[in-house]
Amino acid sequence: MPVDYQQIREQIHQKVEQLGDQAQVRQALLDEALNLLRRYAHRQDDLRTLVEQVSHVTQNLRCAQPTGESLDSAFAGAPAPDGWILLAADGSQITPDPHRAVEFGVINTGLFAFKTGAIPRELVKSEILLFNELYPNHVPLGEEMLALQRDLRERRLLLEQARQEQDAENLPIFTLTDGPLELFRQPQGDEDLKKAFQAYLNVLAEMRRAGIGVAGYVDRPRSDYVIALLELVKLREAQSLSAAGKERLLWGVRDIDLFAHILPPGARSAIFEIHSLSAARFSQADEALTLCFFYLNVGTQEKPYLVRVELPRFVAQDVQQVALLQAILLDQCRQMGARPYPYALSRAHEIAVVRYEEHQLLENMILMEIYRRGGEMQRESHKLSSKHTSAGGKRA
């Protein structure tokens, strides 16, 4: 049956009506968070001690950890200098579907190379996964492994291209990917996942040794790392630290709500480290890979727009590299006009994306090759066929 729009309309009316009251509560929490941030802006050592104290009793603690910069800092962006290279990579995938006529996977990686004063270049690498490759260790290839392999291929392609650029040019190089550097598809006992994740860390370490900048760009972040840190302060003041990780006293306020009141256009926030179980795997492998982040206002005075930029410690500790990264990102975002987003990342996505028509074409190519070699032509499952029939408005 179709959606009952009348039922949905009534539910929308009731739920939107509640937004006014929620906005008032949220504003009060935001005011409190701003007050706490300013009170503790220069108490970085105290806050680091607090995070360590709580982490001993709350394993799943996820929050920001201060570095040496004041919590309410706003570092203005400078115009991008001449002479730098930005390599942006993005990946897409086809997840194996046992209901298709033939089961296969694809990892497609696109790279966009931007160098000041030169014509940009594009590169794409495509890999198809078939037959036994879909069942490593006799277990179906899961989405987690496929996504991790996609991230790994993005990094490997960036490293390979960056080394070529270094051989040809003596310019600072930054590599950029869409989304966080932190991986949430990390190994929990699966040996193949562990190997792939270690390979990912190895690539980051190779970039560090080669002097290649690394960053991840998170558009419209919903994170509340700094808010979670301020909640620990509130709990300590209430002598209720045992509730850390359970009670969210500032729930509903995001970091970007907080920093929108602090960062003018083009400015970045203080740099923080990520304290979490998944982020800890990076620092345990190599302290130079400790995950850090800052917020950056890529918008205008009339329309502020905050993003989160993740970077490893070996970049975060280099003041000149951080300033260059900030300038490059602002320059890239300005190229996109009223909807700021790094131009190079936008192009990398266009290069990498696999469309439905291509999915169908690849499937036909595989089937024809199987048939040409004397194999039997397969058909999609009855379940999938039924869905296609329903979508076409027909009945069997």
PDB file of N, CA and C in Angstrom, residues 24-79:
ATOM      1  N   GLN A  24      14.151  26.915  22.883  1.00  0.00           N
ATOM      2  CA  GLN A  24      14.429  27.700  24.086  1.00  0.00           C
ATOM      3  C   GLN A  24      15.349  26.929  25.034  1.00  0.00           C
ATOM      4  N   VAL A  25      15.069  25.649  25.210  1.00  0.00           N
ATOM      5  CA  VAL A  25      15.902  24.811  26.080  1.00  0.00           C
ATOM      6  C   VAL A  25      17.322  24.724  25.509  1.00  0.00           C
ATOM      7  N   ARG A  26      17.396  24.531  24.207  1.00  0.00           N
ATOM      8  CA  ARG A  26      18.698  24.396  23.557  1.00  0.00           C
ATOM      9  C   ARG A  26      19.516  25.689  23.677  1.00  0.00           C
ATOM     10  N   GLN A  27      18.870  26.826  23.560  1.00  0.00           N
ATOM     11  CA  GLN A  27      19.572  28.094  23.684  1.00  0.00           C
ATOM     12  C   GLN A  27      20.136  28.277  25.084  1.00  0.00           C
ATOM     13  N   ALA A  28      19.385  27.857  26.089  1.00  0.00           N
ATOM     14  CA  ALA A  28      19.867  27.959  27.473  1.00  0.00           C
ATOM     15  C   ALA A  28      21.088  27.067  27.682  1.00  0.00           C
ATOM     16  N   LEU A  29      21.067  25.871  27.098  1.00  0.00           N
ATOM     17  CA  LEU A  29      22.208  24.961  27.207  1.00  0.00           C
ATOM     18  C   LEU A  29      23.424  25.509  26.465  1.00  0.00           C
ATOM     19  N   LEU A  30      23.181  26.122  25.305  1.00  0.00           N
ATOM     20  CA  LEU A  30      24.265  26.709  24.533  1.00  0.00           C
ATOM     21  C   LEU A  30      24.920  27.856  25.301  1.00  0.00           C
ATOM     22  N   ASP A  31      24.124  28.691  25.933  1.00  0.00           N
ATOM     23  CA  ASP A  31      24.666  29.796  26.740  1.00  0.00           C
ATOM     24  C   ASP A  31      25.539  29.257  27.868  1.00  0.00           C
ATOM     25  N   GLU A  32      25.082  28.160  28.468  1.00  0.00           N
ATOM     26  CA  GLU A  32      25.850  27.553  29.560  1.00  0.00           C
ATOM     27  C   GLU A  32      27.173  26.984  29.032  1.00  0.00           C
ATOM     28  N   ALA A  33      27.111  26.351  27.866  1.00  0.00           N
ATOM     29  CA  ALA A  33      28.322  25.776  27.277  1.00  0.00           C
ATOM     30  C   ALA A  33      29.331  26.872  26.926  1.00  0.00           C
ATOM     31  N   LEU A  34      28.862  27.975  26.370  1.00  0.00           N
ATOM     32  CA  LEU A  34      29.748  29.093  26.043  1.00  0.00           C
ATOM     33  C   LEU A  34      30.421  29.652  27.287  1.00  0.00           C
ATOM     34  N   ASN A  35      29.652  29.755  28.354  1.00  0.00           N
ATOM     35  CA  ASN A  35      30.193  30.249  29.617  1.00  0.00           C
ATOM     36  C   ASN A  35      31.292  29.317  30.145  1.00  0.00           C
ATOM     37  N   LEU A  36      31.038  28.011  30.088  1.00  0.00           N
ATOM     38  CA  LEU A  36      32.026  27.030  30.543  1.00  0.00           C
ATOM     39  C   LEU A  36      33.284  27.079  29.684  1.00  0.00           C
ATOM     40  N   LEU A  37      33.102  27.178  28.370  1.00  0.00           N
ATOM     41  CA  LEU A  37      34.251  27.219  27.466  1.00  0.00           C
ATOM     42  C   LEU A  37      35.153  28.401  27.797  1.00  0.00           C
ATOM     43  N   ARG A  38      34.564  29.535  28.058  1.00  0.00           N
ATOM     44  CA  ARG A  38      35.362  30.730  28.356  1.00  0.00           C
ATOM     45  C   ARG A  38      35.994  30.662  29.744  1.00  0.00           C
ATOM     46  N   ARG A  39      35.298  30.068  30.686  1.00  0.00           N
ATOM     47  CA  ARG A  39      35.859  29.931  32.038  1.00  0.00           C
ATOM     48  C   ARG A  39      37.069  29.020  32.047  1.00  0.00           C
ATOM     49  N   TYR A  40      37.029  27.983  31.212  1.00  0.00           N
ATOM     50  CA  TYR A  40      38.105  26.984  31.212  1.00  0.00           C
ATOM     51  C   TYR A  40      39.034  27.127  30.006  1.00  0.00           C
ATOM     52  N   ALA A  41      38.956  28.241  29.305  1.00  0.00           N
ATOM     53  CA  ALA A  41      39.709  28.418  28.062  1.00  0.00           C
ATOM     54  C   ALA A  41      41.206  28.232  28.242  1.00  0.00           C
ATOM     55  N   HIS A  42      41.744  28.625  29.397  1.00  0.00           N
ATOM     56  CA  HIS A  42      43.191  28.560  29.616  1.00  0.00           C
ATOM     57  C   HIS A  42      43.577  27.482  30.638  1.00  0.00           C
ATOM     58  N   ARG A  43      42.668  26.575  30.902  1.00  0.00           N
ATOM     59  CA  ARG A  43      42.945  25.525  31.894  1.00  0.00           C
ATOM     60  C   ARG A  43      43.120  24.176  31.192  1.00  0.00           C
ATOM     61  N   GLN A  44      43.973  24.178  30.165  1.00  0.00           N
ATOM     62  CA  GLN A  44      44.148  22.967  29.361  1.00  0.00           C
ATOM     63  C   GLN A  44      44.694  21.800  30.178  1.00  0.00           C
ATOM     64  N   ASP A  45      45.681  22.052  31.031  1.00  0.00           N
ATOM     65  CA  ASP A  45      46.273  20.972  31.833  1.00  0.00           C
ATOM     66  C   ASP A  45      45.231  20.353  32.753  1.00  0.00           C
ATOM     67  N   ASP A  46      44.427  21.186  33.368  1.00  0.00           N
ATOM     68  CA  ASP A  46      43.369  20.710  34.263  1.00  0.00           C
ATOM     69  C   ASP A  46      42.397  19.821  33.505  1.00  0.00           C
ATOM     70  N   LEU A  47      42.022  20.235  32.301  1.00  0.00           N
ATOM     71  CA  LEU A  47      41.057  19.462  31.516  1.00  0.00           C
ATOM     72  C   LEU A  47      41.664  18.158  31.010  1.00  0.00           C
ATOM     73  N   ARG A  48      42.925  18.179  30.644  1.00  0.00           N
ATOM     74  CA  ARG A  48      43.574  16.927  30.219  1.00  0.00           C
ATOM     75  C   ARG A  48      43.618  15.924  31.377  1.00  0.00           C
ATOM     76  N   THR A  49      43.912  16.435  32.567  1.00  0.00           N
ATOM     77  CA  THR A  49      43.925  15.566  33.756  1.00  0.00           C
ATOM     78  C   THR A  49      42.534  15.000  34.010  1.00  0.00           C
ATOM     79  N   LEU A  50      41.520  15.825  33.820  1.00  0.00           N
ATOM     80  CA  LEU A  50      40.135  15.383  34.017  1.00  0.00           C
ATOM     81  C   LEU A  50      39.773  14.271  33.046  1.00  0.00           C
ATOM     82  N   VAL A  51      40.137  14.434  31.787  1.00  0.00           N
ATOM     83  CA  VAL A  51      39.835  13.403  30.779  1.00  0.00           C
ATOM     84  C   VAL A  51      40.522  12.096  31.142  1.00  0.00           C
ATOM     85  N   GLU A  52      41.797  12.171  31.539  1.00  0.00           N
ATOM     86  CA  GLU A  52      42.523  10.961  31.913  1.00  0.00           C
ATOM     87  C   GLU A  52      41.889  10.291  33.133  1.00  0.00           C
ATOM     88  N   GLN A  53      41.487  11.099  34.086  1.00  0.00           N
ATOM     89  CA  GLN A  53      40.854  10.568  35.302  1.00  0.00           C
ATOM     90  C   GLN A  53      39.581   9.799  34.965  1.00  0.00           C
ATOM     91  N   VAL A  54      38.751  10.390  34.132  1.00  0.00           N
ATOM     92  CA  VAL A  54      37.473   9.758  33.786  1.00  0.00           C
ATOM     93  C   VAL A  54      37.689   8.536  32.903  1.00  0.00           C
ATOM     94  N   SER A  55      38.675   8.587  32.029  1.00  0.00           N
ATOM     95  CA  SER A  55      38.892   7.473  31.099  1.00  0.00           C
ATOM     96  C   SER A  55      39.288   6.185  31.812  1.00  0.00           C
ATOM     97  N   HIS A  56      39.812   6.299  33.024  1.00  0.00           N
ATOM     98  CA  HIS A  56      40.184   5.100  33.778  1.00  0.00           C
ATOM     99  C   HIS A  56      38.953   4.342  34.277  1.00  0.00           C
ATOM    100  N   VAL A  57      37.833   5.024  34.396  1.00  0.00           N
ATOM    101  CA  VAL A  57      36.627   4.357  34.905  1.00  0.00           C
ATOM    102  C   VAL A  57      35.512   4.274  33.862  1.00  0.00           C
ATOM    103  N   THR A  58      35.659   5.022  32.745  1.00  0.00           N
ATOM    104  CA  THR A  58      34.638   5.011  31.695  1.00  0.00           C
ATOM    105  C   THR A  58      35.305   4.672  30.375  1.00  0.00           C
ATOM    106  N   GLN A  59      35.236   3.412  29.998  1.00  0.00           N
ATOM    107  CA  GLN A  59      35.966   2.941  28.823  1.00  0.00           C
ATOM    108  C   GLN A  59      35.483   3.590  27.535  1.00  0.00           C
ATOM    109  N   ASN A  60      34.179   3.827  27.419  1.00  0.00           N
ATOM    110  CA  ASN A  60      33.627   4.333  26.165  1.00  0.00           C
ATOM    111  C   ASN A  60      33.600   5.858  26.092  1.00  0.00           C
ATOM    112  N   LEU A  61      34.413   6.529  26.893  1.00  0.00           N
ATOM    113  CA  LEU A  61      34.452   7.984  26.885  1.00  0.00           C
ATOM    114  C   LEU A  61      34.883   8.487  25.512  1.00  0.00           C
ATOM    115  N   ARG A  62      34.103   9.414  24.989  1.00  0.00           N
ATOM    116  CA  ARG A  62      34.391   9.999  23.679  1.00  0.00           C
ATOM    117  C   ARG A  62      34.244  11.510  23.805  1.00  0.00           C
ATOM    118  N   CYS A  63      35.367  12.220  23.724  1.00  0.00           N
ATOM    119  CA  CYS A  63      35.325  13.668  23.897  1.00  0.00           C
ATOM    120  C   CYS A  63      36.586  14.290  23.306  1.00  0.00           C
ATOM    121  N   ALA A  64      36.625  15.625  23.344  1.00  0.00           N
ATOM    122  CA  ALA A  64      37.829  16.348  22.922  1.00  0.00           C
ATOM    123  C   ALA A  64      38.815  16.402  24.070  1.00  0.00           C
ATOM    124  N   GLN A  65      40.084  16.458  23.722  1.00  0.00           N
ATOM    125  CA  GLN A  65      41.129  16.663  24.719  1.00  0.00           C
ATOM    126  C   GLN A  65      41.955  17.868  24.281  1.00  0.00           C
ATOM    127  N   PRO A  66      42.110  18.887  25.132  1.00  0.00           N
ATOM    128  CA  PRO A  66      42.806  20.108  24.721  1.00  0.00           C
ATOM    129  C   PRO A  66      44.267  19.857  24.379  1.00  0.00           C
ATOM    130  N   THR A  67      44.785  20.707  23.488  1.00  0.00           N
ATOM    131  CA  THR A  67      46.230  20.751  23.235  1.00  0.00           C
ATOM    132  C   THR A  67      46.739  22.014  23.936  1.00  0.00           C
ATOM    133  N   GLY A  68      47.684  22.706  23.345  1.00  0.00           N
ATOM    134  CA  GLY A  68      48.229  23.886  24.023  1.00  0.00           C
ATOM    135  C   GLY A  68      47.486  25.180  23.730  1.00  0.00           C
ATOM    136  N   GLU A  69      46.560  25.173  22.787  1.00  0.00           N
ATOM    137  CA  GLU A  69      45.874  26.400  22.395  1.00  0.00           C
ATOM    138  C   GLU A  69      44.658  26.665  23.275  1.00  0.00           C
ATOM    139  N   SER A  70      44.382  27.933  23.529  1.00  0.00           N
ATOM    140  CA  SER A  70      43.230  28.299  24.351  1.00  0.00           C
ATOM    141  C   SER A  70      41.943  27.797  23.695  1.00  0.00           C
ATOM    142  N   LEU A  71      41.034  27.306  24.512  1.00  0.00           N
ATOM    143  CA  LEU A  71      39.829  26.680  23.990  1.00  0.00           C
ATOM    144  C   LEU A  71      38.963  27.636  23.181  1.00  0.00           C
ATOM    145  N   ASP A  72      39.007  28.915  23.491  1.00  0.00           N
ATOM    146  CA  ASP A  72      38.167  29.881  22.775  1.00  0.00           C
ATOM    147  C   ASP A  72      38.946  30.646  21.713  1.00  0.00           C
ATOM    148  N   SER A  73      40.054  30.088  21.256  1.00  0.00           N
ATOM    149  CA  SER A  73      40.873  30.749  20.236  1.00  0.00           C
ATOM    150  C   SER A  73      40.126  30.844  18.905  1.00  0.00           C
ATOM    151  N   ALA A  74      40.473  31.881  18.141  1.00  0.00           N
ATOM    152  CA  ALA A  74      39.986  32.039  16.774  1.00  0.00           C
ATOM    153  C   ALA A  74      41.162  32.509  15.933  1.00  0.00           C
ATOM    154  N   PHE A  75      41.717  31.619  15.118  1.00  0.00           N
ATOM    155  CA  PHE A  75      42.892  31.933  14.315  1.00  0.00           C
ATOM    156  C   PHE A  75      42.444  32.339  12.909  1.00  0.00           C
ATOM    157  N   ALA A  76      42.687  33.587  12.555  1.00  0.00           N
ATOM    158  CA  ALA A  76      42.262  34.115  11.258  1.00  0.00           C
ATOM    159  C   ALA A  76      42.989  33.409  10.122  1.00  0.00           C
ATOM    160  N   GLY A  77      42.287  33.245   9.011  1.00  0.00           N
ATOM    161  CA  GLY A  77      42.899  32.629   7.840  1.00  0.00           C
ATOM    162  C   GLY A  77      43.596  33.656   6.984  1.00  0.00           C
ATOM    163  N   ALA A  78      44.705  33.272   6.378  1.00  0.00           N
ATOM    164  CA  ALA A  78      45.465  34.152   5.485  1.00  0.00           C
ATOM    165  C   ALA A  78      45.208  33.721   4.038  1.00  0.00           C
ATOM    166  N   PRO A  79      45.446  34.620   3.077  1.00  0.00           N
ATOM    167  CA  PRO A  79      45.313  34.221   1.666  1.00  0.00           C
ATOM    168  C   PRO A  79      46.272  33.074   1.346  1.00  0.00           C
TER     169      PRO A  79
END
